[in-house]
Amino acid sequence: MQDIIDGFLKFQREAFPARSELFKELATAQNPEALFIACSDSRVVPELLTQQEPGDLFVMRNAGNIVPAYGPEPGGVSATVEYAVAVLGVTDIIICGHSDCGAMTAISTDMNLDHLPAVANWLAHADAAKAVNAARTHVSAQESLKAMVRGNVIAQLTNIRTHPSVALALDQNRLNLHGWVYDIETGSIDTLDGVTGHFVPLAGNSPDHVTPAVSGLAA
């Protein structure tokens, strides 16, 4: 805890003064361009990965970077998505999975989660990806996990399209959806190409060469 407090004191002493004008602008308004949905894993820090400043990203994190399909009892994820799209008017949503994900490991290895009922119920929102992954042949447990991480990103992109605010924004050509997978060891990111359905390296592939996973923005 002392490390956290010391970090805040350093922020107050060094980082805040250097960005005082930015924080003054952000004191009464925000205008992020993208909603970044990532895992709660402590090793995944969206602002660090994308080198964005405060106010640039609207971030939501949870176990497994999951977006439940829209239902009659919307929860915190649904509220966050709705606010980002309908109020803040973000033009892009990124769903980002990552290597060595504990949630996806539990699914890909069919781990017994009886002692973690809340976790088990939450991960049920990845059942579509689980079914596809289980039906395929993998040469190793590592490859199974890798495929599960990618399949889950695809499944959550499908889920998020059931949210009314997202469906409307896509229909009105004012939103793009992106699927990313971050590799912790190498620092690389693969992005889902909406045309080929394959993940390709983000580095070296500009937005002009990689079609968003779901494109709703007019050309």
C-alpha atoms as one frame of an Amber mdcrd trajectory, in Angstrom:
protein
   0.000   0.000   0.000   2.838   2.389   0.735   4.087   1.963  -2.829   0.688
   3.061  -4.110   0.643   6.106  -1.840   4.186   6.998  -2.834   3.143   6.719
  -6.465   0.304   9.152  -5.934   2.604  11.608  -4.197   4.990  11.394  -7.152
   2.076  11.985  -9.526   0.988  15.028  -7.528   4.540  16.337  -7.366   5.738
  15.629 -10.917   3.145  14.336 -13.395   0.206  16.583 -12.485   2.067  19.906
 -12.753   3.421  18.903 -16.172  -0.159  18.345 -17.393  -1.935  21.022 -15.389
  -3.470  22.665 -18.462  -4.781  19.315 -19.703  -6.369  18.509 -16.345  -7.896
  21.984 -16.264  -9.594  21.254 -19.601 -10.711  17.826 -18.396 -12.110  19.153
 -15.106 -15.559  19.746 -16.595 -15.704  17.657 -19.783 -14.363  14.624 -21.619
 -14.319  13.768 -25.291 -12.701  10.339 -25.803 -12.670   8.960 -29.322 -12.652
   5.272 -28.393 -14.027   2.794 -25.870 -11.313   0.310 -24.914 -12.596  -2.949
 -23.388  -9.809  -4.942 -21.764  -9.212  -7.624 -19.176  -8.754  -6.701 -15.512
  -5.359  -8.439 -15.585  -2.786  -6.225 -13.861  -0.378  -6.674 -16.774  -2.714
  -5.072 -19.303  -2.811  -1.263 -19.133  -4.693   0.246 -22.113  -3.330   3.776
 -21.725   0.228   2.446 -21.541  -0.176   0.119 -24.539  -1.584   2.898 -26.714
   0.392   5.781 -25.170  -2.749   7.851 -24.673  -3.208  10.799 -22.349  -6.000
  11.212 -19.768  -9.244  11.919 -21.596  -8.280  10.046 -24.775  -9.761   6.628
 -23.922 -12.975   5.558 -22.214 -11.832   2.334 -20.557 -13.761  -0.646 -19.238
 -12.003  -3.663 -17.728 -13.333  -6.962 -16.423 -12.319 -10.609 -16.156 -11.830
 -11.904 -19.682 -12.693  -8.652 -21.515 -16.259  -9.892 -21.741 -19.328  -8.053
 -23.059 -22.525  -9.953 -22.232 -25.180  -9.905 -24.920 -27.800  -7.257 -24.223
 -30.610  -8.488 -21.994 -33.601  -7.363 -19.909 -31.376  -6.704 -16.883 -28.458
  -4.643 -18.193 -25.532  -4.382 -15.815 -22.443  -2.257 -15.531 -20.963  -3.393
 -18.831 -24.151  -2.539 -20.724 -24.363   0.852 -19.029 -20.751   1.646 -19.892
 -21.184   0.676 -23.541 -24.403   2.652 -23.827 -22.903   5.775 -22.261 -19.774
   5.597 -24.412 -21.729   5.277 -27.656 -24.940   7.223 -27.030 -23.583  10.062
 -24.875 -19.861  10.395 -25.530 -20.213   9.470 -29.194 -17.094   7.313 -29.488
 -16.324   6.352 -33.072 -14.373   3.196 -32.271 -14.686   0.306 -29.825 -11.703
  -1.963 -29.205 -12.135  -5.324 -27.495  -8.673  -6.455 -26.443  -7.747  -9.936
 -25.241  -4.265 -10.907 -24.122  -1.820 -13.780 -23.773  -1.727 -15.915 -20.613
  -5.268 -14.841 -19.701  -6.427 -16.565 -16.510 -10.078 -16.456 -17.501  -9.442
 -18.007 -20.900  -7.080 -20.567 -19.351  -9.868 -21.682 -17.040 -12.173 -22.161
 -20.016  -9.695 -23.838 -22.354  -8.583 -26.337 -19.703 -12.131 -26.939 -18.422
 -11.000 -25.958 -14.938 -13.293 -26.848 -12.018 -14.699 -23.531 -10.787 -17.154
 -24.863  -8.211 -15.323 -22.864  -5.546 -15.654 -19.696  -7.656 -19.356 -19.534
  -8.572 -19.306 -15.847  -9.495 -16.379 -16.409 -11.847 -18.045 -19.473 -13.378
 -21.270 -17.569 -14.034 -19.400 -14.655 -15.574 -17.344 -16.845 -17.892 -20.540
 -18.396 -19.239 -20.719 -15.301 -21.444 -17.836 -16.844 -23.377 -19.653 -20.147
 -23.993 -19.857 -19.571 -27.756 -16.088 -19.270 -28.011 -15.672 -22.231 -25.662
 -17.858 -24.472 -27.849 -15.950 -23.572 -31.022 -12.571 -24.002 -29.362 -13.486
 -27.361 -27.816 -14.597 -28.707 -31.203 -11.253 -27.965 -32.812  -8.015 -29.908
 -32.587  -5.038 -28.166 -30.999  -1.449 -29.395 -31.039  -0.819 -28.231 -27.477
  -2.447 -26.642 -24.455  -0.645 -23.425 -25.340  -2.164 -23.380 -28.815  -5.594
 -24.136 -27.349  -5.290 -21.125 -25.053  -4.096 -18.927 -27.887  -7.091 -19.946
 -29.995  -9.443 -19.449 -27.040  -8.218 -15.911 -26.469  -8.811 -15.038 -30.115
 -12.131 -16.840 -30.270 -13.320 -14.985 -27.202 -12.532 -11.616 -28.777 -14.607
 -12.623 -31.801 -17.458 -13.835 -29.574 -17.515 -10.584 -27.609 -17.581  -8.567
 -30.823 -20.711 -10.528 -31.707 -22.214  -9.907 -28.267 -21.620  -6.166 -28.320
 -23.535  -5.826 -31.577 -26.703  -6.893 -29.709 -26.574  -3.678 -27.665 -29.120
  -1.188 -29.065 -26.783   1.801 -28.926 -24.105  -0.104 -30.840 -26.547  -1.515
 -33.399 -27.904   1.982 -34.053 -24.463   3.564 -34.366 -23.355   0.868 -36.798
 -26.520   1.327 -38.854 -25.921   5.073 -38.959 -22.324   4.568 -40.122 -20.696
   6.268 -37.142 -18.934   3.397 -35.362 -16.222   0.809 -35.993 -15.535  -2.299
 -33.900 -12.012  -3.685 -33.526 -10.691  -6.952 -32.095  -7.175  -6.955 -30.653
  -4.954  -9.494 -28.904  -1.983  -8.232 -26.905   1.061 -10.432 -26.286   2.566
  -9.608 -22.902   6.021 -11.057 -23.543   6.685  -9.424 -26.920   4.591  -6.272
 -26.549   2.958  -6.962 -29.920  -0.717  -6.636 -30.844  -2.634  -8.607 -33.476
  -5.820  -7.151 -34.924  -8.794  -8.948 -36.465  -9.126  -8.273 -40.180 -12.807
  -7.925 -40.973 -12.318  -9.160 -44.543 -10.223 -12.283 -43.996 -11.392 -13.113
 -40.473  -7.770 -13.646 -39.446  -5.673 -11.865 -36.853  -2.751  -9.959 -38.366
   0.001  -7.869 -36.768  -1.148  -4.353 -35.996   2.381  -3.019 -36.505   2.982
  -2.403 -40.193  -0.702  -2.597 -41.059  -2.281   0.829 -41.182  -6.072   1.300
 -40.869  -6.107   1.699 -44.659  -4.873  -1.875 -45.066  -6.782  -3.667 -42.303
 -10.568  -3.606 -42.345 -12.159  -3.204 -38.878 -13.756  -6.316 -37.466 -17.114
  -4.599 -37.958 -17.215  -1.420 -39.997 -20.027   1.077 -39.654 -18.166   4.164
 -40.790 -18.851   5.453 -44.246 -15.873   5.391 -46.600
